[in-house]
Tab-separated table of C-alpha atoms and ligand atoms in Angstrom:
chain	number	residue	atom	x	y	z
Z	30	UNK	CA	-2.117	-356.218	47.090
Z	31	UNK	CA	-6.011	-356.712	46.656
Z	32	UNK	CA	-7.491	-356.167	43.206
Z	33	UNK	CA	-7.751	-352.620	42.173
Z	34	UNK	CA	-11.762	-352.541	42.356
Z	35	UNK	CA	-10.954	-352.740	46.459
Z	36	UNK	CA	-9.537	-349.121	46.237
Z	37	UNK	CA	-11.752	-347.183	43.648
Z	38	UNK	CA	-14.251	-344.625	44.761
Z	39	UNK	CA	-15.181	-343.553	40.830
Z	40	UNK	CA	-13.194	-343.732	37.116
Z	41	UNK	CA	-12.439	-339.898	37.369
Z	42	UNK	CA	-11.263	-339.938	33.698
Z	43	UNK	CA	-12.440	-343.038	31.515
Z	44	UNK	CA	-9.872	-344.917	28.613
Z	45	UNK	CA	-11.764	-343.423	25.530
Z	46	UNK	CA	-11.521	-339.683	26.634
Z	47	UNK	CA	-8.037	-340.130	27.644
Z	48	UNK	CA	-7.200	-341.683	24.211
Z	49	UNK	CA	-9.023	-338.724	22.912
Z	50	UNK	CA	-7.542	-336.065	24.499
Z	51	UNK	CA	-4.074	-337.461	23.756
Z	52	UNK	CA	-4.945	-337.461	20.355
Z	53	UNK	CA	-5.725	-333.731	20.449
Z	54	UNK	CA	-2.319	-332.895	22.385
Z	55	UNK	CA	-0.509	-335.082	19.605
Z	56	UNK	CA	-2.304	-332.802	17.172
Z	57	UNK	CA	-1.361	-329.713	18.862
Z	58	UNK	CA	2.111	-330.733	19.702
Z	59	UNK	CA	2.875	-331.802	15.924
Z	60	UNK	CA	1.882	-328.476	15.045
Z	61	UNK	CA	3.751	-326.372	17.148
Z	62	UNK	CA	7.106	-328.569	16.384
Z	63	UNK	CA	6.927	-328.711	12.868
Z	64	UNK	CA	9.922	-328.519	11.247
Z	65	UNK	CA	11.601	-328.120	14.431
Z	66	UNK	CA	14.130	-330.712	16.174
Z	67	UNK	CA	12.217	-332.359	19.099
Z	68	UNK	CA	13.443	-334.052	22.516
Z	69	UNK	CA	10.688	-335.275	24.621
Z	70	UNK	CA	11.838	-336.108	28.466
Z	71	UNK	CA	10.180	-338.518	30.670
Z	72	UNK	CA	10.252	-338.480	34.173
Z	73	UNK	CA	10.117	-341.776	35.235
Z	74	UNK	CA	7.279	-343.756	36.133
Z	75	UNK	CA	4.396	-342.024	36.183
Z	76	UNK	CA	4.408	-340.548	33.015
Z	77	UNK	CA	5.603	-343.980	30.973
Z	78	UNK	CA	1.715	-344.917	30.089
Z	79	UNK	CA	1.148	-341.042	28.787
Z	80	UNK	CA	4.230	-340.526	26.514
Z	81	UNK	CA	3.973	-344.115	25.034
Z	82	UNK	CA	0.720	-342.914	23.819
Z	83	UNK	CA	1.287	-339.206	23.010
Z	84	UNK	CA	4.459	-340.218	21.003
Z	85	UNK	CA	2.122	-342.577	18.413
Z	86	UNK	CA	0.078	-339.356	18.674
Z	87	UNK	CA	2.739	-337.175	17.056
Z	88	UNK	CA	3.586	-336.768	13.145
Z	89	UNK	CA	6.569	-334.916	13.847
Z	90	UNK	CA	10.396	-336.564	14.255
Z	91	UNK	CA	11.313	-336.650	17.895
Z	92	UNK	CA	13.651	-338.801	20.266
Z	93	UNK	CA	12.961	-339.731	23.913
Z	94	UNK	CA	14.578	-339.946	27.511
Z	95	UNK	CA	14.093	-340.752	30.602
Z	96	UNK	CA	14.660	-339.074	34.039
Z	97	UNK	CA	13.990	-340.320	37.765
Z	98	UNK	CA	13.909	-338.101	40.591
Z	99	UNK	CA	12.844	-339.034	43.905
Z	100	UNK	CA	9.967	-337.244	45.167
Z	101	UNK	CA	6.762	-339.251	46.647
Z	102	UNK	CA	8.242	-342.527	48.466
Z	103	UNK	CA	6.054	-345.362	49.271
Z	104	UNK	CA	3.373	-344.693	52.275
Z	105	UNK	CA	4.295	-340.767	51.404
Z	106	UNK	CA	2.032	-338.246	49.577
Z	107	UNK	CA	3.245	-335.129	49.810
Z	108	UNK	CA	6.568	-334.064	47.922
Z	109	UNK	CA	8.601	-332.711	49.980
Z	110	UNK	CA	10.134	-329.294	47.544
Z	111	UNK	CA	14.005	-330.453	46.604
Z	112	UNK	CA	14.234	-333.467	44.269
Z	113	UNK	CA	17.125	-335.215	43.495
Z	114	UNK	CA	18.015	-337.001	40.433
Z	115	UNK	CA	18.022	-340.569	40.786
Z	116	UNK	CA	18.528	-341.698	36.967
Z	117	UNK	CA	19.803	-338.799	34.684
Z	118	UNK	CA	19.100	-338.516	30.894
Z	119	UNK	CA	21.604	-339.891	28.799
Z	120	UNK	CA	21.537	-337.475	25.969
Z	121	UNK	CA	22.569	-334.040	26.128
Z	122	UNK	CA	19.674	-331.632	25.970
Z	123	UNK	CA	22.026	-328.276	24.877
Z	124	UNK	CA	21.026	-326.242	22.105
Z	125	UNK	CA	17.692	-328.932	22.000
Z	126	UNK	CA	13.915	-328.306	21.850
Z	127	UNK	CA	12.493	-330.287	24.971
Z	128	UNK	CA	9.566	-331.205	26.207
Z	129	UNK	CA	8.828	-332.432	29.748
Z	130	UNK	CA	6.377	-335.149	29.811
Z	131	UNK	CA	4.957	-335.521	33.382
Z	132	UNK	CA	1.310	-337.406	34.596
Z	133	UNK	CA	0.522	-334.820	36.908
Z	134	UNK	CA	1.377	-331.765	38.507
Z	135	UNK	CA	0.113	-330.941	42.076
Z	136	UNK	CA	2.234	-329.039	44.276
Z	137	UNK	CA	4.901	-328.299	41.165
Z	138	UNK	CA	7.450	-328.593	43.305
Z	139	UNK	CA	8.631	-331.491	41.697
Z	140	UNK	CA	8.881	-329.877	38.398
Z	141	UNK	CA	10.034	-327.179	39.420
Z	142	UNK	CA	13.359	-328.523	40.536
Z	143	UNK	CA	13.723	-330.213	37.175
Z	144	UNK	CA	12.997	-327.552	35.438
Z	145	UNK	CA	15.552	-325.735	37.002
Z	146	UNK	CA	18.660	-328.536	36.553
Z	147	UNK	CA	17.535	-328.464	33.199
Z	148	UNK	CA	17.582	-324.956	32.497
Z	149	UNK	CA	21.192	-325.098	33.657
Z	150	UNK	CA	21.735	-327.748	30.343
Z	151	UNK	CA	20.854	-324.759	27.789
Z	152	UNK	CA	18.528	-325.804	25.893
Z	153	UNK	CA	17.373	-324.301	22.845
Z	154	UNK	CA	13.764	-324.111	24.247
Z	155	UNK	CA	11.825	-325.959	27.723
Z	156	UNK	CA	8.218	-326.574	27.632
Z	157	UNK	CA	5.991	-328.817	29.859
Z	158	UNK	CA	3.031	-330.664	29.243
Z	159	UNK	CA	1.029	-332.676	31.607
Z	160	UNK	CA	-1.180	-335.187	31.407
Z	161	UNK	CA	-3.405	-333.770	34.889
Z	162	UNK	CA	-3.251	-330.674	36.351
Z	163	UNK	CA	-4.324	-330.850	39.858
Z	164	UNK	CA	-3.952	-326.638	40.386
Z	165	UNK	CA	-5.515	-326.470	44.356
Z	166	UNK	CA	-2.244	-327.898	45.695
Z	167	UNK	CA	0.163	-325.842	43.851
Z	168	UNK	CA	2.972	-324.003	45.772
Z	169	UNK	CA	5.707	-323.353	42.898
Z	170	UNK	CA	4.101	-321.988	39.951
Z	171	UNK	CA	4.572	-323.713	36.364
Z	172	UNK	CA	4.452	-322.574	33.247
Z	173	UNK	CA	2.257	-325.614	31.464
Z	174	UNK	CA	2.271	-325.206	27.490
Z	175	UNK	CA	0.081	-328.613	27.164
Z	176	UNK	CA	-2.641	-329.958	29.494
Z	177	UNK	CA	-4.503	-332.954	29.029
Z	178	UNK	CA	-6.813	-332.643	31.937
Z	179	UNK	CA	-7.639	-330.219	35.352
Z	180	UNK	CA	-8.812	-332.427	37.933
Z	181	UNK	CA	-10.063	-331.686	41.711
Z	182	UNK	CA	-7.558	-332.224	44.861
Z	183	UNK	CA	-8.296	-336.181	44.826
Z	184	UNK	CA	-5.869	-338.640	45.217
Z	185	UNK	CA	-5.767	-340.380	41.748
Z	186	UNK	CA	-4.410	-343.247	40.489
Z	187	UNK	CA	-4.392	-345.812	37.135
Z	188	UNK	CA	-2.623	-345.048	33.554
Z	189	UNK	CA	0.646	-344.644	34.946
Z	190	UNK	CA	-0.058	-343.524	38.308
Z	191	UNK	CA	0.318	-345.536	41.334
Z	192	UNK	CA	-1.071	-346.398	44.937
Z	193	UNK	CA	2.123	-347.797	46.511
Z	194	UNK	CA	3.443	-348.626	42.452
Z	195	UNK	CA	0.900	-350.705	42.304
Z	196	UNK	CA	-2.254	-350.526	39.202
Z	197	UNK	CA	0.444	-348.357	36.859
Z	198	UNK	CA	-1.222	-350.343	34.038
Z	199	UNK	CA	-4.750	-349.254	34.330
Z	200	UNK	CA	-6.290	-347.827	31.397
Z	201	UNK	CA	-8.345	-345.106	32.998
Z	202	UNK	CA	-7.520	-342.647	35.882
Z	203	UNK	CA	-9.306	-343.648	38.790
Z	204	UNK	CA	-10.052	-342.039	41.987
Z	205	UNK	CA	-9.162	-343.344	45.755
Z	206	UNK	CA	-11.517	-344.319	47.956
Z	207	UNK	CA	-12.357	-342.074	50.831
Z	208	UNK	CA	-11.994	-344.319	53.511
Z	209	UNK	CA	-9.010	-346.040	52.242
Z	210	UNK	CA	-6.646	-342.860	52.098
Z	211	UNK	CA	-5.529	-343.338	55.753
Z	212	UNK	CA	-4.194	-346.667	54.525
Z	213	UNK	CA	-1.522	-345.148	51.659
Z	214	UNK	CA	-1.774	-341.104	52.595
Z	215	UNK	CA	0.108	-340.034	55.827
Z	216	UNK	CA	0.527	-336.295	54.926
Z	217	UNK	CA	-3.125	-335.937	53.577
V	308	LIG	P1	4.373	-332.499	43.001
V	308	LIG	O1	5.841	-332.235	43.232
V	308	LIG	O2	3.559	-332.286	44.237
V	308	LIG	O3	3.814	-331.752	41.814
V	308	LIG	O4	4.264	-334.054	42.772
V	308	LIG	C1	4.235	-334.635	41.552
V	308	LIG	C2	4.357	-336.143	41.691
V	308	LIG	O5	3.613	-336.625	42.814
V	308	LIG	C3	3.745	-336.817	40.499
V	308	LIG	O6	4.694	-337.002	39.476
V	308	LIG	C4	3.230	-338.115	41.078
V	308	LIG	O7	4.243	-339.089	41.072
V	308	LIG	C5	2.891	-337.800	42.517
V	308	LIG	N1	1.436	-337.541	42.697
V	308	LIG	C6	0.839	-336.363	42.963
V	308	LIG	N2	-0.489	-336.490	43.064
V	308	LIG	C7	-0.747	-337.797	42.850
V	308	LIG	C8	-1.970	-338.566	42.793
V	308	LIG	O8	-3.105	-338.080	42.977
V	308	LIG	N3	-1.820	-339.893	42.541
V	308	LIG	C9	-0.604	-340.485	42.333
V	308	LIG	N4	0.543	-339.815	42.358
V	308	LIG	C10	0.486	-338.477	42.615
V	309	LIG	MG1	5.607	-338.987	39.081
């Protein structure tokens, strides 16, 4: 894999207004939870960077887990509607207040289907919040509670997200170079 400089068209969203915006999310969310029992759910990877962050961002007690479903593969861009779990949670979410932590939404479908496995689990209440909301490319409508950012139908990746699970670690969100989508996008 070249270095990540090779693939960037533009730093869409830049390290210090991320941190910020987290920081106002963390705010929010601490707020609304307060004095309330709180689960927050990863979905595995994307969304790693984002709730490692967010959590040092909240002041109220919560616990964590993780999720995998398999939705984009490697050389594949668009999800394709049905997930399927991969790595389930290992705590039991009845009766619990949860909150999906995702990187980004686009077509929703992805969410969608978790939201609806999980909604079979009982929960005491099922929220979402998302780090990006890309809202052109939507096809199943979500209901998002928190949203750090809205960003145009680009191809994105850094700070969790990845071009072939590569540059996960970046700390901004950076865009894809035009003339390099051919190379990781075959459904765009
Ligand atoms: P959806 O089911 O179309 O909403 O897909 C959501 C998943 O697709 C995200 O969790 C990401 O893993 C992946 N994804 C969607 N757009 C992008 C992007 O611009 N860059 C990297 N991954 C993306
Ligand atoms: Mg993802």
């Amino acid at each position: 894999m070249n270095d990540y400089s090779e693939y960037l068209e533009e730093i869409l969203i830049s390290e210090d207004q991320l941190q910020e915006r987290i920081g106002e999310l963390g705010a929010q969310i601490s707020r609304d939870y307060e004095g309330q029992d709180l689960l927050l759910i990863c979905i595995l990877r994307g969304g790693v960077l984002f709730l490692t962050d967010l959590m040092r961002e909240l002041t109220v007690p919560h616990s964590i887990d993780f999720m995998a479903v398999s939705s984009y593969g490697v050389g594949a861009r668009q999800s394709k509607g049905q997930v399927r779990i991969t790595l389930d949670l290992t705590t039991s979410i009845g009766g619990r207040n949860v909150l999906l932590v995702e990187d980004i939404i686009d077509s929703g479908n992805t969410i969608a289907s978790v939201l609806e496995l999980l909604r079979l689990r009982r929960p005491k209440s099922l929220k979402v919040c998302t780090l990006l909301d890309k809202p052109e490319r939507r096809e199943s409508e979500i209901p998002i509670e928190y949203r750090g950012f809205e960003i145009p139908n680009k191809f994105v990746f850094g700070y969790g997200l990845d071009l072939d699970e590569y540059f996960r670690n970046l700390r901004f969100i950076g865009v894809l170079r035009k003339d390099k989508v051919a190379e990781f996008a075959d459904a765009h």
